CSV table of C-alpha atoms in Angstrom, one decimal:
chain,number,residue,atom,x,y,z
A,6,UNK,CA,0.0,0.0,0.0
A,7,UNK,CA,1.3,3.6,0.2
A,8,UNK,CA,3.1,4.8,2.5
A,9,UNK,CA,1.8,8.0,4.1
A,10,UNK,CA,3.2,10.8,2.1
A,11,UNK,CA,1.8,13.9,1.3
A,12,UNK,CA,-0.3,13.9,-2.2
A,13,UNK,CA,-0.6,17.4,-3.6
A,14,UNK,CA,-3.3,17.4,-6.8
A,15,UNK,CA,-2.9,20.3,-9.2
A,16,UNK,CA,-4.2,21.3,-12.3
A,17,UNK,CA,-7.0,23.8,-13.9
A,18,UNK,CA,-10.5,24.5,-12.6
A,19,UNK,CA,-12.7,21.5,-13.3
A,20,UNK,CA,-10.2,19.2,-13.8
A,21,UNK,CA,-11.9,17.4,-10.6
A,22,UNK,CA,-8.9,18.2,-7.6
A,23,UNK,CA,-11.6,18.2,-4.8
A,24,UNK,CA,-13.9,15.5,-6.0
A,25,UNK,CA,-11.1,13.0,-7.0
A,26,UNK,CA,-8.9,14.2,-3.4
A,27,UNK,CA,-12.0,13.4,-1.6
A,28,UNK,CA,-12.3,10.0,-2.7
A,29,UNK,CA,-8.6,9.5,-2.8
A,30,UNK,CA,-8.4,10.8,0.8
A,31,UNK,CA,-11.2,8.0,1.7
A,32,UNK,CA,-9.4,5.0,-0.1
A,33,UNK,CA,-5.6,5.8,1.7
A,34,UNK,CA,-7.5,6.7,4.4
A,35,UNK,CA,-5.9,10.4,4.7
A,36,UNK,CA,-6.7,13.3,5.9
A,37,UNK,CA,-8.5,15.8,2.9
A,38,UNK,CA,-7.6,19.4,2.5
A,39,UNK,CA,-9.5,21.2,-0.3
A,40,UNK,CA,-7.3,25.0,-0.2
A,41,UNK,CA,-10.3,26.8,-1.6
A,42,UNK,CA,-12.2,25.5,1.1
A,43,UNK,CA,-10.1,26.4,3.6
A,44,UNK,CA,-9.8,30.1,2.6
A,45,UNK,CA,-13.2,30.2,2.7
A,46,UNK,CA,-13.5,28.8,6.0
A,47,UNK,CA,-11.1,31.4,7.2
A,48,UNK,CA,-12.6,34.5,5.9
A,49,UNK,CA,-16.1,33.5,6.4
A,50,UNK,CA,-16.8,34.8,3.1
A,51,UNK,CA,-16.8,32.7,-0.8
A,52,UNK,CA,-13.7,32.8,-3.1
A,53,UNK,CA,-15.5,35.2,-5.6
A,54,UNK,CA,-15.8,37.8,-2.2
A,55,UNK,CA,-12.1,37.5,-1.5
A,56,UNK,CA,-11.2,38.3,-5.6
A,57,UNK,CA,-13.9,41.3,-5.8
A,58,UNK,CA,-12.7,42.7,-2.3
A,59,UNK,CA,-8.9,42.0,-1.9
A,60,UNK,CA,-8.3,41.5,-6.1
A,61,UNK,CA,-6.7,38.1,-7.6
A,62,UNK,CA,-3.3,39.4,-5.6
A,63,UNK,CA,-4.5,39.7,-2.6
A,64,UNK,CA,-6.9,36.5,-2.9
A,65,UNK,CA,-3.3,34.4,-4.0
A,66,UNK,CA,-1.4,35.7,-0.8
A,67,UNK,CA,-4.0,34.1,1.2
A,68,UNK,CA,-3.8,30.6,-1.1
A,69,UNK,CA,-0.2,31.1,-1.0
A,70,UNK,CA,0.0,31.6,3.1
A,71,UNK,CA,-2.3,28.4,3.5
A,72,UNK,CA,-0.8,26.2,1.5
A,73,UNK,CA,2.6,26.9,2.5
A,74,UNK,CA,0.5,25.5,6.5
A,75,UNK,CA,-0.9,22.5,5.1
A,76,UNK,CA,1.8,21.2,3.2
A,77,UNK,CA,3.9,21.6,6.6
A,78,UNK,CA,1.4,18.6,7.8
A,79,UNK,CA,2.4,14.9,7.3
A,80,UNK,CA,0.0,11.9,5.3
A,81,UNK,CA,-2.4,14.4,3.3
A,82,UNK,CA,-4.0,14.8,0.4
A,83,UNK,CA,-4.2,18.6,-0.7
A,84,UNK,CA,-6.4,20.1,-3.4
A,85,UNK,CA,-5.1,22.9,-4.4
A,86,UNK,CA,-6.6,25.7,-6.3
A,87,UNK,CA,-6.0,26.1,-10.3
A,88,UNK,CA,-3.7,29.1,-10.6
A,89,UNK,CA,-1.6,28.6,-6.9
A,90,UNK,CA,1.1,27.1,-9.1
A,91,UNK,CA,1.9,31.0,-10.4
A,92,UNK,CA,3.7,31.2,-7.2
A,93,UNK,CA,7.0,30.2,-7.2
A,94,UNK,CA,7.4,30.0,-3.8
A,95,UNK,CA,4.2,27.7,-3.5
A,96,UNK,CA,5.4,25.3,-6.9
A,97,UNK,CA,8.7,24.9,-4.6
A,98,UNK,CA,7.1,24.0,-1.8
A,99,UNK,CA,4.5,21.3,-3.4
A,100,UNK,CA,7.4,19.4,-4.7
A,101,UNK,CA,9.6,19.6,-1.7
A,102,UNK,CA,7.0,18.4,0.8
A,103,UNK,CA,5.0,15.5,-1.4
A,104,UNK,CA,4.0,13.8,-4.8
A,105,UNK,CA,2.7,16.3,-7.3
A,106,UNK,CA,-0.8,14.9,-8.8
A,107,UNK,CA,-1.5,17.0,-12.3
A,108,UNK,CA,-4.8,16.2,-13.5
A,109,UNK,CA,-5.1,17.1,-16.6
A,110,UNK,CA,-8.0,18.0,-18.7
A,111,UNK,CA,-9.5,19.2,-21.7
A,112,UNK,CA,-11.4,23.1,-22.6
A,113,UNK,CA,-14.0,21.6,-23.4
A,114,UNK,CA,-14.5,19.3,-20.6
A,115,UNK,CA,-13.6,22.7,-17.6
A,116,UNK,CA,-16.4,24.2,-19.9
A,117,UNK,CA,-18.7,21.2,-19.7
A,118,UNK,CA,-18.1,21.2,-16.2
A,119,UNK,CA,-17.8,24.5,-15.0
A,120,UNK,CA,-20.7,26.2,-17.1
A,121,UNK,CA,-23.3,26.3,-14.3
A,122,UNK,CA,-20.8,27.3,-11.5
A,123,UNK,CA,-20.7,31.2,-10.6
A,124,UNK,CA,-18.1,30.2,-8.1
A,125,UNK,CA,-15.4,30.8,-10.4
A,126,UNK,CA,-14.4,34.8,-10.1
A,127,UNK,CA,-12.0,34.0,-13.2
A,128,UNK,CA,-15.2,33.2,-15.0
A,129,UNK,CA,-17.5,36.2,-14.2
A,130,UNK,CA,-16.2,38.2,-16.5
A,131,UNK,CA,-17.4,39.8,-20.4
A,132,UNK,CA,-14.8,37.4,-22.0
A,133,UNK,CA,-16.1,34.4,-23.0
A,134,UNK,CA,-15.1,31.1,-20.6
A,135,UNK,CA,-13.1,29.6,-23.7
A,136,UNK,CA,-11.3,32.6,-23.8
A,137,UNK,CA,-10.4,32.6,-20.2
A,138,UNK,CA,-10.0,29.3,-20.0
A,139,UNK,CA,-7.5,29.0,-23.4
A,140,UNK,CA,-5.4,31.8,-21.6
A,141,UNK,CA,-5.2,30.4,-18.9
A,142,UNK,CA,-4.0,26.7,-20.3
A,143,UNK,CA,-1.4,29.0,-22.1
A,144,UNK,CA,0.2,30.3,-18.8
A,145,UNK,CA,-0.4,28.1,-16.5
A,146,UNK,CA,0.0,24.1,-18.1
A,147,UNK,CA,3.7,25.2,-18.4
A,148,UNK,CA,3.7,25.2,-14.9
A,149,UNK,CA,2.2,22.1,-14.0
A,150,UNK,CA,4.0,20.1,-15.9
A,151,UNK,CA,7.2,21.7,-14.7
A,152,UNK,CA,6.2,20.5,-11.4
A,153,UNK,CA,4.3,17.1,-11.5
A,154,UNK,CA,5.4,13.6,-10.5
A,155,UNK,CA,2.4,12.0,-11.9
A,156,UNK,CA,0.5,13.0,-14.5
A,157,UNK,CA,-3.2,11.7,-15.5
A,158,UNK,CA,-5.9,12.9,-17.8
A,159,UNK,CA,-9.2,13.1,-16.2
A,160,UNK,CA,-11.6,13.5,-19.2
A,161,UNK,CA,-13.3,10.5,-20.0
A,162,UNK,CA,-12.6,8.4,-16.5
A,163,UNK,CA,-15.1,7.9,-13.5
A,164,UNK,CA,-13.4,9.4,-10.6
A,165,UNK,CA,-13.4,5.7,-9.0
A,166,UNK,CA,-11.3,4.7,-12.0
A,167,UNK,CA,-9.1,8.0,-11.8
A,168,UNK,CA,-8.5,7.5,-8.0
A,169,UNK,CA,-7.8,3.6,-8.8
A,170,UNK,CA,-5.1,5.1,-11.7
A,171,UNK,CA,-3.5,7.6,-9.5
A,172,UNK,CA,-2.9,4.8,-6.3
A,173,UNK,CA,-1.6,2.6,-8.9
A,174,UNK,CA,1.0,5.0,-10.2
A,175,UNK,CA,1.5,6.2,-6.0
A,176,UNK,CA,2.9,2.6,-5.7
A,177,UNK,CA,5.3,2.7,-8.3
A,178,UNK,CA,6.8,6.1,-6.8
């Protein structure tokens, strides 16, 4: 089985990082940290609050303050939020305290599966979600890559069989 170590999943929005750390956290029988969540739980206000109050700056200090705190913690599973990897200082720390999980995905599946969700601030905006979305593959997949152990496309997979993929490739590590 695998040993305790830290699992940090990365990768765009709707790629499925707290759905597929959630049942990966229940199979290893870790303890679940969803980053968004926690920011939220800390502010007592959503993620889109934190952007149109503090700006996307002020909303990645907080990401980048609380994720540098769980990742001190031993045997979890972190979901992290799509665009934390634009810090430096957080990429460095994800690959020096665990396994790097980029789940990868397709435009049109984050559009399939993020078209109803108005809790995406980086998708309330005039420009249309491919749009977004496409710029945001351009600056950001870069970055995953540069930083992922494991690698594994989460398109056209149940998340049992994703979960079952990802422990699989956690053994050979």
């Amino acid at each position: 089985m695998v040993e305790k170590r830290n699992i940090f999943l990365i990768g765009p929005m709707g790629a499925g990082k707290s759905t597929i750390g959630r049942q990966l956290s229940y199979q290893l029988n870790m303890e679940f940290f969803d980053s968004d969540h926690e920011i939220e739980k800390r502010t007592g206000a959503d993620i889109s609050w934190v952007f149109d109050v503090e700006g996307e700056e002020g909303f990645r200090d907080r990401e980048e303050k609380i994720i540098d705190e769980i990742t001190k913690k031993q045997g979890i599973i972190l979901a992290t939020g799509g665009g934390s990897i634009k810090s430096r200082e957080t990429r460095n720390r994800l690959c020096a305290r665990g396994i790097v999980v980029y789940l990868r995905t397709t435009i049109e599946k984050q559009l399939l599966r993020t078209h109803l969700d108005k809790k995406r601030p980086l998708l309330q905006v005039a420009t249309s979600s491919r749009v977004v979305l496409e710029n945001l593959a351009k600056e950001r997949i870069p970055m995953y890559e540069e930083i992922a152990d494991i690698t594994v496309c989460t398109d056209d997979s149940s998340v049992k069989f994703i979960v079952n993929q990802i422990i699989i490739l956690l053994e050979k590590k």
